[in-house]
PDB file of C-alpha atoms in Angstrom:
ATOM      1  CA  UNK A  45      84.991 -87.921  69.864  1.00 87.00           C
ATOM      2  CA  UNK A  46      86.389 -89.536  73.186  1.00 86.00           C
ATOM      3  CA  UNK A  47      89.399 -89.295  72.791  1.00 89.00           C
ATOM      4  CA  UNK A  48      89.696 -85.735  71.264  1.00 90.00           C
ATOM      5  CA  UNK A  49      91.655 -86.984  68.487  1.00 93.00           C
ATOM      6  CA  UNK A  50      89.392 -84.839  66.142  1.00 95.00           C
ATOM      7  CA  UNK A  51      90.074 -82.670  63.525  1.00 97.00           C
ATOM      8  CA  UNK A  52      90.428 -78.638  63.955  1.00 97.00           C
ATOM      9  CA  UNK A  53      86.843 -77.168  63.890  1.00 98.00           C
ATOM     10  CA  UNK A  54      86.081 -73.913  62.925  1.00 98.00           C
ATOM     11  CA  UNK A  55      82.572 -72.635  63.898  1.00 98.00           C
ATOM     12  CA  UNK A  56      80.451 -69.933  61.437  1.00 98.00           C
ATOM     13  CA  UNK A  57      77.615 -68.537  64.211  1.00 98.00           C
ATOM     14  CA  UNK A  58      75.371 -65.046  64.045  1.00 97.00           C
ATOM     15  CA  UNK A  59      76.909 -62.037  65.786  1.00 97.00           C
ATOM     16  CA  UNK A  60      75.991 -62.674  69.591  1.00 95.00           C
ATOM     17  CA  UNK A  61      76.479 -66.188  69.586  1.00 95.00           C
ATOM     18  CA  UNK A  62      80.154 -66.484  69.812  1.00 95.00           C
ATOM     19  CA  UNK A  63      80.145 -67.459  73.159  1.00 94.00           C
ATOM     20  CA  UNK A  64      77.655 -70.343  72.421  1.00 91.00           C
ATOM     21  CA  UNK A  65      79.859 -72.784  74.186  1.00 89.00           C
ATOM     22  CA  UNK A  66      82.165 -71.123  76.616  1.00 87.00           C
ATOM     23  CA  UNK A  67      77.994 -70.146  78.482  1.00 86.00           C
ATOM     24  CA  UNK A  68      77.142 -73.744  77.849  1.00 81.00           C
ATOM     25  CA  UNK A  69      74.247 -76.006  78.361  1.00 75.00           C
ATOM     26  CA  UNK A  70      75.064 -78.619  81.051  1.00 69.00           C
ATOM     27  CA  UNK A  71      73.331 -80.966  83.023  1.00 71.00           C
ATOM     28  CA  UNK A  72      75.767 -82.534  85.876  1.00 72.00           C
ATOM     29  CA  UNK A  73      74.725 -85.977  87.059  1.00 78.00           C
ATOM     30  CA  UNK A  74      73.785 -85.958  90.895  1.00 80.00           C
ATOM     31  CA  UNK A  75      77.484 -87.525  91.803  1.00 79.00           C
ATOM     32  CA  UNK A  76      79.034 -84.436  89.657  1.00 80.00           C
ATOM     33  CA  UNK A  77      76.933 -81.372  91.202  1.00 80.00           C
ATOM     34  CA  UNK A  78      78.843 -81.626  94.779  1.00 83.00           C
ATOM     35  CA  UNK A  79      82.063 -82.529  93.230  1.00 84.00           C
ATOM     36  CA  UNK A  80      84.433 -79.596  94.210  1.00 85.00           C
ATOM     37  CA  UNK A  81      87.390 -81.178  91.862  1.00 86.00           C
ATOM     38  CA  UNK A  82      84.817 -81.087  88.646  1.00 81.00           C
ATOM     39  CA  UNK A  83      86.540 -80.020  85.388  1.00 81.00           C
ATOM     40  CA  UNK A  84      84.197 -78.921  82.563  1.00 78.00           C
ATOM     41  CA  UNK A  85      85.519 -81.015  79.479  1.00 79.00           C
ATOM     42  CA  UNK A  86      87.424 -78.570  76.947  1.00 82.00           C
ATOM     43  CA  UNK A  87      85.030 -77.260  73.677  1.00 87.00           C
ATOM     44  CA  UNK A  88      85.606 -79.092  70.508  1.00 92.00           C
ATOM     45  CA  UNK A  89      86.239 -75.308  68.819  1.00 95.00           C
ATOM     46  CA  UNK A  90      88.107 -73.084  71.024  1.00 94.00           C
ATOM     47  CA  UNK A  91      86.777 -69.348  71.149  1.00 94.00           C
ATOM     48  CA  UNK A  92      89.720 -68.465  69.281  1.00 96.00           C
ATOM     49  CA  UNK A  93      88.256 -70.468  65.754  1.00 98.00           C
ATOM     50  CA  UNK A  94      84.512 -68.614  66.243  1.00 98.00           C
ATOM     51  CA  UNK A  95      83.658 -65.925  63.486  1.00 98.00           C
ATOM     52  CA  UNK A  96      80.618 -64.296  64.088  1.00 98.00           C
ATOM     53  CA  UNK A  97      78.049 -63.702  61.016  1.00 97.00           C
ATOM     54  CA  UNK A  98      76.246 -60.581  60.412  1.00 97.00           C
ATOM     55  CA  UNK A  99      72.899 -61.455  59.664  1.00 97.00           C
ATOM     56  CA  UNK A 100      69.107 -63.100  61.396  1.00 97.00           C
ATOM     57  CA  UNK A 101      66.567 -65.037  60.258  1.00 96.00           C
ATOM     58  CA  UNK A 102      63.413 -65.347  62.282  1.00 96.00           C
ATOM     59  CA  UNK A 103      61.961 -68.984  63.257  1.00 95.00           C
ATOM     60  CA  UNK A 104      59.491 -68.474  60.235  1.00 96.00           C
ATOM     61  CA  UNK A 105      62.562 -68.206  58.196  1.00 96.00           C
ATOM     62  CA  UNK A 106      61.734 -64.740  57.062  1.00 97.00           C
ATOM     63  CA  UNK A 107      65.058 -63.064  56.579  1.00 97.00           C
ATOM     64  CA  UNK A 108      65.663 -59.944  58.978  1.00 97.00           C
ATOM     65  CA  UNK A 109      69.023 -58.888  58.517  1.00 97.00           C
ATOM     66  CA  UNK A 110      70.352 -59.952  54.766  1.00 97.00           C
ATOM     67  CA  UNK A 111      73.414 -61.731  54.068  1.00 98.00           C
ATOM     68  CA  UNK A 112      75.295 -59.252  52.208  1.00 98.00           C
ATOM     69  CA  UNK A 113      77.910 -60.552  49.804  1.00 97.00           C
ATOM     70  CA  UNK A 114      80.688 -58.316  51.705  1.00 98.00           C
ATOM     71  CA  UNK A 115      79.815 -59.573  54.979  1.00 98.00           C
ATOM     72  CA  UNK A 116      79.998 -63.558  53.258  1.00 98.00           C
ATOM     73  CA  UNK A 117      83.415 -62.345  51.720  1.00 98.00           C
ATOM     74  CA  UNK A 118      85.048 -61.230  55.139  1.00 98.00           C
ATOM     75  CA  UNK A 119      83.436 -64.283  57.106  1.00 98.00           C
ATOM     76  CA  UNK A 120      84.842 -66.493  54.295  1.00 98.00           C
ATOM     77  CA  UNK A 121      88.081 -64.943  54.616  1.00 98.00           C
ATOM     78  CA  UNK A 122      88.658 -64.952  58.095  1.00 98.00           C
ATOM     79  CA  UNK A 123      87.494 -68.642  58.546  1.00 98.00           C
ATOM     80  CA  UNK A 124      90.479 -69.661  55.893  1.00 97.00           C
ATOM     81  CA  UNK A 125      93.005 -67.562  57.684  1.00 98.00           C
ATOM     82  CA  UNK A 126      92.130 -69.643  60.797  1.00 98.00           C
ATOM     83  CA  UNK A 127      93.078 -73.021  58.259  1.00 97.00           C
ATOM     84  CA  UNK A 128      90.847 -75.081  59.745  1.00 98.00           C
ATOM     85  CA  UNK A 129      90.386 -78.918  58.743  1.00 98.00           C
ATOM     86  CA  UNK A 130      87.195 -78.615  59.198  1.00 98.00           C
ATOM     87  CA  UNK A 131      84.300 -75.917  59.515  1.00 98.00           C
ATOM     88  CA  UNK A 132      80.493 -75.872  60.856  1.00 98.00           C
ATOM     89  CA  UNK A 133      78.270 -73.429  60.134  1.00 98.00           C
ATOM     90  CA  UNK A 134      75.325 -72.944  62.727  1.00 98.00           C
ATOM     91  CA  UNK A 135      73.181 -69.705  61.725  1.00 97.00           C
ATOM     92  CA  UNK A 136      69.748 -68.700  63.855  1.00 96.00           C
ATOM     93  CA  UNK A 137      66.716 -70.637  62.688  1.00 97.00           C
ATOM     94  CA  UNK A 138      69.119 -71.962  59.292  1.00 96.00           C
ATOM     95  CA  UNK A 139      66.748 -75.195  59.795  1.00 96.00           C
ATOM     96  CA  UNK A 140      63.625 -72.448  58.458  1.00 97.00           C
ATOM     97  CA  UNK A 141      65.387 -71.362  55.630  1.00 97.00           C
ATOM     98  CA  UNK A 142      69.171 -72.612  54.790  1.00 98.00           C
ATOM     99  CA  UNK A 143      69.708 -69.909  51.903  1.00 97.00           C
ATOM    100  CA  UNK A 144      72.378 -68.270  54.693  1.00 98.00           C
ATOM    101  CA  UNK A 145      73.924 -71.049  55.378  1.00 98.00           C
ATOM    102  CA  UNK A 146      74.248 -72.526  52.180  1.00 98.00           C
ATOM    103  CA  UNK A 147      76.483 -69.029  50.668  1.00 98.00           C
ATOM    104  CA  UNK A 148      78.579 -69.454  53.509  1.00 98.00           C
ATOM    105  CA  UNK A 149      79.156 -72.735  52.570  1.00 98.00           C
ATOM    106  CA  UNK A 150      79.742 -72.524  49.395  1.00 98.00           C
ATOM    107  CA  UNK A 151      82.172 -69.767  49.696  1.00 98.00           C
ATOM    108  CA  UNK A 152      84.510 -71.382  52.650  1.00 98.00           C
ATOM    109  CA  UNK A 153      84.375 -74.209  50.069  1.00 97.00           C
ATOM    110  CA  UNK A 154      85.850 -72.208  47.708  1.00 97.00           C
ATOM    111  CA  UNK A 155      88.675 -71.002  50.081  1.00 97.00           C
ATOM    112  CA  UNK A 156      89.196 -73.865  51.691  1.00 97.00           C
ATOM    113  CA  UNK A 157      89.307 -77.016  48.831  1.00 96.00           C
ATOM    114  CA  UNK A 158      90.600 -79.750  51.446  1.00 95.00           C
ATOM    115  CA  UNK A 159      88.380 -78.381  54.536  1.00 97.00           C
ATOM    116  CA  UNK A 160      85.507 -80.440  55.376  1.00 97.00           C
ATOM    117  CA  UNK A 161      82.584 -77.837  55.423  1.00 98.00           C
ATOM    118  CA  UNK A 162      78.559 -79.053  57.000  1.00 97.00           C
ATOM    119  CA  UNK A 163      75.928 -76.884  58.288  1.00 98.00           C
ATOM    120  CA  UNK A 164      73.394 -77.282  60.474  1.00 97.00           C
ATOM    121  CA  UNK A 165      70.206 -77.049  57.823  1.00 97.00           C
ATOM    122  CA  UNK A 166      72.072 -80.246  56.370  1.00 96.00           C
ATOM    123  CA  UNK A 167      73.141 -82.133  59.481  1.00 95.00           C
ATOM    124  CA  UNK A 168      70.333 -81.767  62.213  1.00 94.00           C
ATOM    125  CA  UNK A 169      67.780 -79.056  60.503  1.00 95.00           C
ATOM    126  CA  UNK A 170      65.848 -79.429  63.870  1.00 94.00           C
ATOM    127  CA  UNK A 171      64.280 -76.383  66.623  1.00 93.00           C
ATOM    128  CA  UNK A 172      66.840 -75.759  69.512  1.00 91.00           C
ATOM    129  CA  UNK A 173      69.736 -73.646  68.437  1.00 92.00           C
ATOM    130  CA  UNK A 174      72.293 -75.258  71.375  1.00 93.00           C
ATOM    131  CA  UNK A 175      71.625 -78.696  70.324  1.00 94.00           C
ATOM    132  CA  UNK A 176      71.755 -78.004  66.367  1.00 96.00           C
ATOM    133  CA  UNK A 177      75.203 -76.203  66.821  1.00 96.00           C
ATOM    134  CA  UNK A 178      76.779 -78.848  69.256  1.00 95.00           C
ATOM    135  CA  UNK A 179      75.119 -81.607  66.603  1.00 96.00           C
ATOM    136  CA  UNK A 180      77.031 -79.490  63.976  1.00 97.00           C
ATOM    137  CA  UNK A 181      80.108 -79.244  65.777  1.00 97.00           C
ATOM    138  CA  UNK A 182      80.725 -82.880  66.053  1.00 96.00           C
ATOM    139  CA  UNK A 183      79.838 -84.040  62.882  1.00 97.00           C
ATOM    140  CA  UNK A 184      82.580 -81.618  61.748  1.00 97.00           C
ATOM    141  CA  UNK A 185      85.056 -82.525  64.599  1.00 97.00           C
ATOM    142  CA  UNK A 186      84.933 -86.018  63.270  1.00 97.00           C
ATOM    143  CA  UNK A 187      83.755 -85.990  59.678  1.00 96.00           C
ATOM    144  CA  UNK A 188      87.103 -85.360  58.119  1.00 97.00           C
ATOM    145  CA  UNK A 189      88.321 -88.755  59.528  1.00 96.00           C
ATOM    146  CA  UNK A 190      85.314 -90.720  59.005  1.00 95.00           C
ATOM    147  CA  UNK A 191      85.172 -89.319  55.661  1.00 96.00           C
ATOM    148  CA  UNK A 192      88.434 -90.494  54.298  1.00 96.00           C
ATOM    149  CA  UNK A 193      87.723 -93.965  55.972  1.00 95.00           C
ATOM    150  CA  UNK A 194      84.242 -94.088  54.288  1.00 95.00           C
ATOM    151  CA  UNK A 195      86.260 -93.441  50.906  1.00 94.00           C
ATOM    152  CA  UNK A 196      88.745 -95.737  51.421  1.00 95.00           C
ATOM    153  CA  UNK A 197      86.512 -98.375  52.580  1.00 94.00           C
ATOM    154  CA  UNK A 198      84.083 -97.614  49.610  1.00 93.00           C
ATOM    155  CA  UNK A 199      87.461 -97.850  47.019  1.00 93.00           C
ATOM    156  CA  UNK A 200      88.356-101.190  48.235  1.00 94.00           C
ATOM    157  CA  UNK A 201      84.868-102.868  48.159  1.00 93.00           C
ATOM    158  CA  UNK A 202      84.585-101.354  44.421  1.00 91.00           C
ATOM    159  CA  UNK A 203      88.223-102.783  43.931  1.00 93.00           C
ATOM    160  CA  UNK A 204      87.498-106.219  45.261  1.00 94.00           C
ATOM    161  CA  UNK A 205      84.744-106.525  42.259  1.00 94.00           C
ATOM    162  CA  UNK A 206      82.054-106.199  44.288  1.00 92.00           C
ATOM    163  CA  UNK A 207      78.746-104.553  42.972  1.00 89.00           C
ATOM    164  CA  UNK A 208      76.578-103.489  46.297  1.00 89.00           C
ATOM    165  CA  UNK A 209      76.539-100.255  47.742  1.00 88.00           C
ATOM    166  CA  UNK A 210      78.441 -99.480  50.878  1.00 93.00           C
ATOM    167  CA  UNK A 211      75.687 -99.163  53.426  1.00 95.00           C
ATOM    168  CA  UNK A 212      76.664 -97.742  56.911  1.00 95.00           C
ATOM    169  CA  UNK A 213      74.871 -97.939  60.365  1.00 95.00           C
ATOM    170  CA  UNK A 214      73.042 -95.074  61.997  1.00 94.00           C
ATOM    171  CA  UNK A 215      73.033 -94.769  65.945  1.00 92.00           C
ATOM    172  CA  UNK A 216      69.612 -94.926  65.520  1.00 91.00           C
ATOM    173  CA  UNK A 217      69.692 -98.297  64.049  1.00 92.00           C
ATOM    174  CA  UNK A 218      68.973 -97.702  60.394  1.00 94.00           C
ATOM    175  CA  UNK A 219      71.415 -97.892  57.671  1.00 95.00           C
ATOM    176  CA  UNK A 220      72.567 -95.117  55.318  1.00 95.00           C
ATOM    177  CA  UNK A 221      74.610 -94.420  52.152  1.00 95.00           C
ATOM    178  CA  UNK A 222      78.374 -94.301  52.476  1.00 93.00           C
ATOM    179  CA  UNK A 223      78.320 -91.253  50.929  1.00 92.00           C
ATOM    180  CA  UNK A 224      76.017 -89.803  53.234  1.00 94.00           C
ATOM    181  CA  UNK A 225      77.562 -91.096  56.050  1.00 94.00           C
ATOM    182  CA  UNK A 226      80.533 -89.274  54.911  1.00 92.00           C
ATOM    183  CA  UNK A 227      78.367 -85.914  54.662  1.00 92.00           C
ATOM    184  CA  UNK A 228      76.553 -86.665  57.849  1.00 94.00           C
ATOM    185  CA  UNK A 229      79.352 -88.417  60.460  1.00 94.00           C
ATOM    186  CA  UNK A 230      77.457 -87.671  63.613  1.00 95.00           C
ATOM    187  CA  UNK A 231      74.711 -89.974  62.194  1.00 94.00           C
ATOM    188  CA  UNK A 232      77.031 -92.835  63.098  1.00 92.00           C
ATOM    189  CA  UNK A 233      78.518 -91.729  66.392  1.00 89.00           C
ATOM    190  CA  UNK A 234      76.948 -94.091  68.730  1.00 80.00           C
TER     191      UNK A 234
END
């Protein structure tokens, strides 16, 4: 993440939220506030890699605007055309009702068999749209590289005759199975 050597990520978000990362949500340190030379760090997802989705779910999880099958196909085709290595899907209130995110993820996985696809409802099912989206994008950004590493490490351990399952330390200090860490790479960043 620090070296900006992650995957080429596409981002799926509700209509009207495509500029979320251009607008940003940033708190600069006291030293940076008056620094006229300050430059904002580059985004992990350029605006050209964002696909907006026509759907809406409210905070209680009730569907206000259904996700139609033609919209799912249109969005999946648009993502496939971008040819990303990873796809981050974060829809408004996806934590309350993940069904739209799951449908989109399934459609994208059918079109992009080798892409790393992750949803906010899987990675960070919490209130706070910007934070949830940023966490999901970060997980997608490092996910392909981390998943390859975890799979290779697991295969090496297994080939060595070790019968124990691979456990990966999380940023929180806890541990998680290697397979879960590969799906939620952002949990291991720190």
